PDB file of C-alpha atoms and ligand atoms in Angstrom:
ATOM      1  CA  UNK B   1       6.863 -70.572 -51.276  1.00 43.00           C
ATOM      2  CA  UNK B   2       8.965 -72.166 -48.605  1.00 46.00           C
ATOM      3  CA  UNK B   3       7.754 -70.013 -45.299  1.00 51.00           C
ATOM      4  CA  UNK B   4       3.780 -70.699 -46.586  1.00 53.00           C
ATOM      5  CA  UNK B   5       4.530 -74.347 -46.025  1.00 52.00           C
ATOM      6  CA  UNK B   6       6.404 -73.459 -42.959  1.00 63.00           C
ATOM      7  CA  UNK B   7       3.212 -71.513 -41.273  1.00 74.00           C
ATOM      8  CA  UNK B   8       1.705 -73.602 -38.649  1.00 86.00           C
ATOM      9  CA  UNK B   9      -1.334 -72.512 -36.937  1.00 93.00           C
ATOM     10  CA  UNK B  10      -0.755 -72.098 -33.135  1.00 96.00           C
ATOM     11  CA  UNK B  11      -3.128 -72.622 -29.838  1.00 96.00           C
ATOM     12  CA  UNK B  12      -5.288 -70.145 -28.895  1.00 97.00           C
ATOM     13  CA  UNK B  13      -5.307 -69.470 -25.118  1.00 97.00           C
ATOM     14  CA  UNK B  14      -8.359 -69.255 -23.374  1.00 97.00           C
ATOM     15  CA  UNK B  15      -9.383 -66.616 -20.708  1.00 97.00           C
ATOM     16  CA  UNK B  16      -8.464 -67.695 -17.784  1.00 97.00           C
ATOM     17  CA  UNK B  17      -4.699 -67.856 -18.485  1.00 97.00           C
ATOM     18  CA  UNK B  18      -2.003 -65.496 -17.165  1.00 97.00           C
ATOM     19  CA  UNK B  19      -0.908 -65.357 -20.601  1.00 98.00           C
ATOM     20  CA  UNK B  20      -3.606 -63.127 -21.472  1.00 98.00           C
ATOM     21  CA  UNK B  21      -3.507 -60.668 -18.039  1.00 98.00           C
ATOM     22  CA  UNK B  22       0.342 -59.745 -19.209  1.00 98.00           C
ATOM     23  CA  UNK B  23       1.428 -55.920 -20.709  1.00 98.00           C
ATOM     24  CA  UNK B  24       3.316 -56.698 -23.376  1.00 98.00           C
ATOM     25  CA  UNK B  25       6.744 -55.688 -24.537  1.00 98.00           C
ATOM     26  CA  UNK B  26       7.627 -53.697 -27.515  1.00 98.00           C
ATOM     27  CA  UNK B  27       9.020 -55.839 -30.150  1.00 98.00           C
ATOM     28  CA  UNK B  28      12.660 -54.110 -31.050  1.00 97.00           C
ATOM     29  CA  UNK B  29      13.164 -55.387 -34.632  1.00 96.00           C
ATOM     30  CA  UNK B  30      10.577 -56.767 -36.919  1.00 97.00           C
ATOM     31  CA  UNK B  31      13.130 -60.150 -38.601  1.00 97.00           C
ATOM     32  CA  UNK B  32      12.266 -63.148 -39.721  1.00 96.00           C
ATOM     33  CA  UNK B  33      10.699 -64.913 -36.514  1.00 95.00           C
ATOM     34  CA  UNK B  34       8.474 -61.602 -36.078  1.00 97.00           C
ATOM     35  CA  UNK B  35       7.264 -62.195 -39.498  1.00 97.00           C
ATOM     36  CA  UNK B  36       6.950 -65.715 -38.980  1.00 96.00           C
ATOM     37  CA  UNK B  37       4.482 -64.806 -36.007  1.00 97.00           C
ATOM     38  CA  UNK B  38       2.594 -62.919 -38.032  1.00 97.00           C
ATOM     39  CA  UNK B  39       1.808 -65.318 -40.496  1.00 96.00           C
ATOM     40  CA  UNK B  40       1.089 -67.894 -38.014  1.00 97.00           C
ATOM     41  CA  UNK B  41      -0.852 -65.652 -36.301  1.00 98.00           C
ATOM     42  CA  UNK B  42      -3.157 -64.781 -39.544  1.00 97.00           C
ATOM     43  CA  UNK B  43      -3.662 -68.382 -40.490  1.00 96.00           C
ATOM     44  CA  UNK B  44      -4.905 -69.278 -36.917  1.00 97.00           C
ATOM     45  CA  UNK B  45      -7.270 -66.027 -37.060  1.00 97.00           C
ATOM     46  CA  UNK B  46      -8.540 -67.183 -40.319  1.00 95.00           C
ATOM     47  CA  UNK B  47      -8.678 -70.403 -39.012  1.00 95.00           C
ATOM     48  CA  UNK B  48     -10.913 -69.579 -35.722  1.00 95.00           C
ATOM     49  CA  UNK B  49     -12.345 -68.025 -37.919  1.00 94.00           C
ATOM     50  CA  UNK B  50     -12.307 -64.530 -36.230  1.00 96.00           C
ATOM     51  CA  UNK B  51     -11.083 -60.913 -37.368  1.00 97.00           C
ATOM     52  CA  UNK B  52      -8.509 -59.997 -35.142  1.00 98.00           C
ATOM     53  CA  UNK B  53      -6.163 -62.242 -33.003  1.00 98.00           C
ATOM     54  CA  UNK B  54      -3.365 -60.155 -30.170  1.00 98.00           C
ATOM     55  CA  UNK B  55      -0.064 -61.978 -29.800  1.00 98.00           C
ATOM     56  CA  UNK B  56      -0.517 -62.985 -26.099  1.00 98.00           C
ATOM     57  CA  UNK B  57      -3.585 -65.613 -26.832  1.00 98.00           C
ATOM     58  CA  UNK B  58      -1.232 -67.582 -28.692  1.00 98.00           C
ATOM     59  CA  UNK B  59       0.968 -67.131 -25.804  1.00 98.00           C
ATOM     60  CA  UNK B  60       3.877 -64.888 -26.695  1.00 98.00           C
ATOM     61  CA  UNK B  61       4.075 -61.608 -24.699  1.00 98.00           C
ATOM     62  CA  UNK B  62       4.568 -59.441 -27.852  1.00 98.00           C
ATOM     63  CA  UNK B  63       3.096 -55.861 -28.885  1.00 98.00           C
ATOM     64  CA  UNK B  64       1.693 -56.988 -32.051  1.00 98.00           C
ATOM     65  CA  UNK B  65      -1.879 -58.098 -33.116  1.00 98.00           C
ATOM     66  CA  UNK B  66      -3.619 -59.208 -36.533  1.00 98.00           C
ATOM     67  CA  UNK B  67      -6.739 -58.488 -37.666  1.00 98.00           C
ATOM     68  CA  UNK B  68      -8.978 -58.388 -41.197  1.00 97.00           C
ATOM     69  CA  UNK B  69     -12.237 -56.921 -40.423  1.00 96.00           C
ATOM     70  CA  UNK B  70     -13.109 -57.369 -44.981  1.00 94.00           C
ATOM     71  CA  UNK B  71     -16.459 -58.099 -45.694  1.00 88.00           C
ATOM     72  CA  UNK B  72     -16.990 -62.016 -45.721  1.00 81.00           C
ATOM     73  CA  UNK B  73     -18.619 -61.420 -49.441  1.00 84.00           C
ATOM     74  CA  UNK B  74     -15.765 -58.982 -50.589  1.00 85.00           C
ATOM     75  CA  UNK B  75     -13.774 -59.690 -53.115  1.00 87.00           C
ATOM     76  CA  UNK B  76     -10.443 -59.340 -51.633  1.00 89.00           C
ATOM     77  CA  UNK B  77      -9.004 -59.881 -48.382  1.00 90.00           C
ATOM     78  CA  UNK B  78      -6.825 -57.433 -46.788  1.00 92.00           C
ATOM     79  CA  UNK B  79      -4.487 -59.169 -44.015  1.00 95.00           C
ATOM     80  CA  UNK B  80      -2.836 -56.516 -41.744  1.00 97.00           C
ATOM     81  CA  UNK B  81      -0.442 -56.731 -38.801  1.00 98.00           C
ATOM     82  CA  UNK B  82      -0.014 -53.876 -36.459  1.00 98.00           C
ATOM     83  CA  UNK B  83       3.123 -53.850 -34.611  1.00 98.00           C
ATOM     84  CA  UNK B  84       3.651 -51.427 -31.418  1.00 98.00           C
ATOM     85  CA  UNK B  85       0.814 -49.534 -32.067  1.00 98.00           C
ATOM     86  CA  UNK B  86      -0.342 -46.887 -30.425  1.00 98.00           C
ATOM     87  CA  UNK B  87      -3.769 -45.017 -30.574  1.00 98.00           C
ATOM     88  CA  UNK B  88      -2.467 -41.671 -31.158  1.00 98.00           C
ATOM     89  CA  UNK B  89      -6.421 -40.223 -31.700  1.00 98.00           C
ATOM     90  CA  UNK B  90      -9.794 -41.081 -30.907  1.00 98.00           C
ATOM     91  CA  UNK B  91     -13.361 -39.407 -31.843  1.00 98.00           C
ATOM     92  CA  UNK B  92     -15.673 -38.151 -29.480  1.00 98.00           C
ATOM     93  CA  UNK B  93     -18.442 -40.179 -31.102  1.00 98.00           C
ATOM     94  CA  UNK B  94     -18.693 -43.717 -29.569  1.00 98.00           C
ATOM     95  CA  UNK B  95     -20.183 -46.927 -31.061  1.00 96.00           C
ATOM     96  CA  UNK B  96     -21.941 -49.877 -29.164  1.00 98.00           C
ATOM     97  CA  UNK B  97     -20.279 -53.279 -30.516  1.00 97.00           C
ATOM     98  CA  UNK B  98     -21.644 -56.679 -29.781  1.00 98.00           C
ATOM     99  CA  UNK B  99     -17.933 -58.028 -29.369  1.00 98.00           C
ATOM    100  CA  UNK B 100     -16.705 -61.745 -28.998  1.00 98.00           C
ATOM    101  CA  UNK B 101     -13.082 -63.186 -28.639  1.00 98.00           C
ATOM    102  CA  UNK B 102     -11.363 -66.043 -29.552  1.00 98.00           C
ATOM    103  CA  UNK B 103     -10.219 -66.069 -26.232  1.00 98.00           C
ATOM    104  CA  UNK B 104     -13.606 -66.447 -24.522  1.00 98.00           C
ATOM    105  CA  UNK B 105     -15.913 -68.457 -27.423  1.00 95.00           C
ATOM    106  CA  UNK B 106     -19.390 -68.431 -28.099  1.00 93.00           C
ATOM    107  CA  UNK B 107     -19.218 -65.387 -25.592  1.00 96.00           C
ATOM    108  CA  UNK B 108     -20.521 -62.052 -26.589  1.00 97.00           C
ATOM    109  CA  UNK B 109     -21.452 -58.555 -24.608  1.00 98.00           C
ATOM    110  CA  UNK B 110     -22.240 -55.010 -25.960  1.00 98.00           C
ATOM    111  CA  UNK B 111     -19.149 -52.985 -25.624  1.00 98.00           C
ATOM    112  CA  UNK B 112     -19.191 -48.913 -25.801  1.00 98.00           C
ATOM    113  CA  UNK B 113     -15.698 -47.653 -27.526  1.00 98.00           C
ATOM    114  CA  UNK B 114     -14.710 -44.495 -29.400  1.00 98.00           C
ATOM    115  CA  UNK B 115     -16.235 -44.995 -32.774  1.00 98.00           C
ATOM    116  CA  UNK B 116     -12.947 -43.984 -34.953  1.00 98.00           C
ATOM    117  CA  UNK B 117      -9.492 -43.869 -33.852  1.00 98.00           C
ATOM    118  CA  UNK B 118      -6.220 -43.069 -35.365  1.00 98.00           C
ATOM    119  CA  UNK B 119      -3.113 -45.747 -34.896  1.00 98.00           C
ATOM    120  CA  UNK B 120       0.563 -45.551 -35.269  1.00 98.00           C
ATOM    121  CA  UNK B 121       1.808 -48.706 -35.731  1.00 98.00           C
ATOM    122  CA  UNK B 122       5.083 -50.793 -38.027  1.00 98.00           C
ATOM    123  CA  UNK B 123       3.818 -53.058 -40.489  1.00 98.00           C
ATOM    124  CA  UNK B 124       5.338 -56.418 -41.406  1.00 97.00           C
ATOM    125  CA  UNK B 125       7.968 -54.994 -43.625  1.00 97.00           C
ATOM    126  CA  UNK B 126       9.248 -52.779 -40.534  1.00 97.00           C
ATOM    127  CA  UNK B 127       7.959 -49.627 -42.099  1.00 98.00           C
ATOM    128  CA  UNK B 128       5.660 -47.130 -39.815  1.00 98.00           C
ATOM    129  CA  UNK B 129       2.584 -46.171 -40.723  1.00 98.00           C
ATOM    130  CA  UNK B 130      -0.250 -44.978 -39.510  1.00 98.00           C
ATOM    131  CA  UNK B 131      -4.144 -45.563 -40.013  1.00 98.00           C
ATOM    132  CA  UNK B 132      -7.179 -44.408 -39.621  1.00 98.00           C
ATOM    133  CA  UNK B 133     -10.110 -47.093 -38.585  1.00 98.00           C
ATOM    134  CA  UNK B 134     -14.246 -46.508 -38.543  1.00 97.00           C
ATOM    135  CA  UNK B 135     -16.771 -49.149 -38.069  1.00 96.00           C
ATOM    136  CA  UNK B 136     -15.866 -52.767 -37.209  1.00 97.00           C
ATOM    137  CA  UNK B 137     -12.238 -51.711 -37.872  1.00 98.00           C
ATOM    138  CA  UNK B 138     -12.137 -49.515 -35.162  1.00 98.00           C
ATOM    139  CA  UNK B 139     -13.740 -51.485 -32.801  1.00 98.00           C
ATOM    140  CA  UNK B 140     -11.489 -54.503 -33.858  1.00 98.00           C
ATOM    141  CA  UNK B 141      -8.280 -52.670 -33.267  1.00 98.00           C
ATOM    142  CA  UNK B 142      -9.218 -51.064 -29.807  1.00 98.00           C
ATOM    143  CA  UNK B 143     -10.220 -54.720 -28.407  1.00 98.00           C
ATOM    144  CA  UNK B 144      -6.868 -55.935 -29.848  1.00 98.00           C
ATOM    145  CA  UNK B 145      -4.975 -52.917 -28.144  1.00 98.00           C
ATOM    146  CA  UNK B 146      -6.368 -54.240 -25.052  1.00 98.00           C
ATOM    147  CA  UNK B 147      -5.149 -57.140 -25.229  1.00 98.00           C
ATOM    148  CA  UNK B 148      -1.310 -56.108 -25.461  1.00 98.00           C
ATOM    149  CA  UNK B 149      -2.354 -54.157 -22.101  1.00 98.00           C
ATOM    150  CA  UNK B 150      -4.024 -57.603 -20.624  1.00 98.00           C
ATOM    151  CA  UNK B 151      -7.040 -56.329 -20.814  1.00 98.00           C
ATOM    152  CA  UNK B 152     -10.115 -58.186 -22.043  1.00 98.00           C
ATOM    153  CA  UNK B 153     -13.340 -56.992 -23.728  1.00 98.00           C
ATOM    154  CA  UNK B 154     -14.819 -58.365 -20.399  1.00 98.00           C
ATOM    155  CA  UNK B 155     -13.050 -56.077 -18.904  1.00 98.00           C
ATOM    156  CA  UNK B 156     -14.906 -53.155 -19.435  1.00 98.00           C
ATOM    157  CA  UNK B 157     -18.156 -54.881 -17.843  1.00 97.00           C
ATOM    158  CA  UNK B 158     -19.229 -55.315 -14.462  1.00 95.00           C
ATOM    159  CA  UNK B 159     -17.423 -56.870 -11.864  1.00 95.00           C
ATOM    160  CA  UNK B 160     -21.059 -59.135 -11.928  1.00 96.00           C
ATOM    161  CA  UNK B 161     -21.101 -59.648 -15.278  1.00 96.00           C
ATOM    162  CA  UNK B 162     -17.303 -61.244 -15.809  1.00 97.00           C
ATOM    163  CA  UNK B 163     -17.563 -63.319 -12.762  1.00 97.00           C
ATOM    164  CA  UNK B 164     -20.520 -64.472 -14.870  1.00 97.00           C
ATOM    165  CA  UNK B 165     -18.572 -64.946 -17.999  1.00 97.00           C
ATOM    166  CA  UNK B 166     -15.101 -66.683 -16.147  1.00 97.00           C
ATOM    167  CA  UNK B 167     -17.751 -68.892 -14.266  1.00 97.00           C
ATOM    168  CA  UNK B 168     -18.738 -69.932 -17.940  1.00 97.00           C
ATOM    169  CA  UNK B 169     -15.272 -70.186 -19.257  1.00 97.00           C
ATOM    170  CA  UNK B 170     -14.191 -72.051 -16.364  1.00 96.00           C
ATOM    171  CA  UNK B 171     -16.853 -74.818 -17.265  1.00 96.00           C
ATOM    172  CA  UNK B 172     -16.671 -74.851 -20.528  1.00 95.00           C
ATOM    173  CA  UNK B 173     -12.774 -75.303 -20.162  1.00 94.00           C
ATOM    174  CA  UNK B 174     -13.522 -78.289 -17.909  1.00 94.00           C
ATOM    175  CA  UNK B 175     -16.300 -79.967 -20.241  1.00 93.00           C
ATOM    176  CA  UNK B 176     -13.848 -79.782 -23.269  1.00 89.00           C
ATOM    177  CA  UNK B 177     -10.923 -80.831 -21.090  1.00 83.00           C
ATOM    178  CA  UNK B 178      -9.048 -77.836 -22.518  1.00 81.00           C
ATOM    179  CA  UNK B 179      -6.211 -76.071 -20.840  1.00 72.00           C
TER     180      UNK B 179
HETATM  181 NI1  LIG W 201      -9.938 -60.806 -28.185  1.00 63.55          NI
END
């Protein structure tokens, strides 16, 4: 059980930071330090708490994201990471989300996105796979898939409406004296 006690959680950027306006790079070989970020990266989602959590708001400018969109009553928990992935189909059908981010708390705005999508993606053993995602899983993965493109759930709002919202961060990084 040595890497459990070796899992630290990490610092969640907030928006703004260019950390989280970066494309990230593909990751070449999942080894040890990839899987390492992963776990990290799980314990500071569950943390938050939150249900998915991109590699570049903990700062490292990595294709790779973890989410776990469960049920809070269900019985079981099912972790996932996604590495590379790519969104290799998406449904005509869209769904309206009220989305937040750890990257921009207590902040929330109603987000249209295809409502199922298919992903290609390695998994933490280095094995490809691929998925496909419906409901809050879909939405999840999409807004994490933005992130590996910089790209924010704010984003996709007015040029109004995220002034509005980095206005907000920008005090609410100030009152909490937070980076
Ligand atoms: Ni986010």
């Amino acid at each position: 059980m040595a890497y459990i006690a070796a899992m630290t959680t990490r610092k969640i950027l907030w928006h703004p930071d260019p950390h989280l306006k970066k494309k990230c790079a593909e990751i070449e070989t999942v080894d040890d330090a990839t899987r390492l970020l992963v776990d990290d990266m799980l314990q500071t989602m569950y943390e938050a708490p939150g249900v998915g959590l991109a590699a570049p708001q903990v700062g490292q400018i990595k294709r790779l994201f973890v989410m776990d969109c469960t049920p809070k009553d269900a019985e079981e928990s099912e972790p996932m990471a996604l590495i590379n992935p790519r969104i290799v189909w998406t449904s005509e059908e869209t769904n309206v989300y009220n989305e937040g981010c750890l990257s921009l708390p207590e902040m929330y705005a109603d987000i249209t996105r295809p409502a199922e999508v298919r992903v290609e993606y390695i998994d933490r053993d280095g094995k490809e796979q691929e998925r496909h995602f419906d409901g809050l899983w879909a939405t999840c993965a999409q807004h994490e898939i933005d992130h590996l493109e910089g790209k924010l759930f704010i984003d996709h709002l007015s040029g109004l409406k995220r002034t509005m919202f980095t206005r907000k961060m920008l005090k609410m990084k100030k009152e909490r004296a937070r980076d």
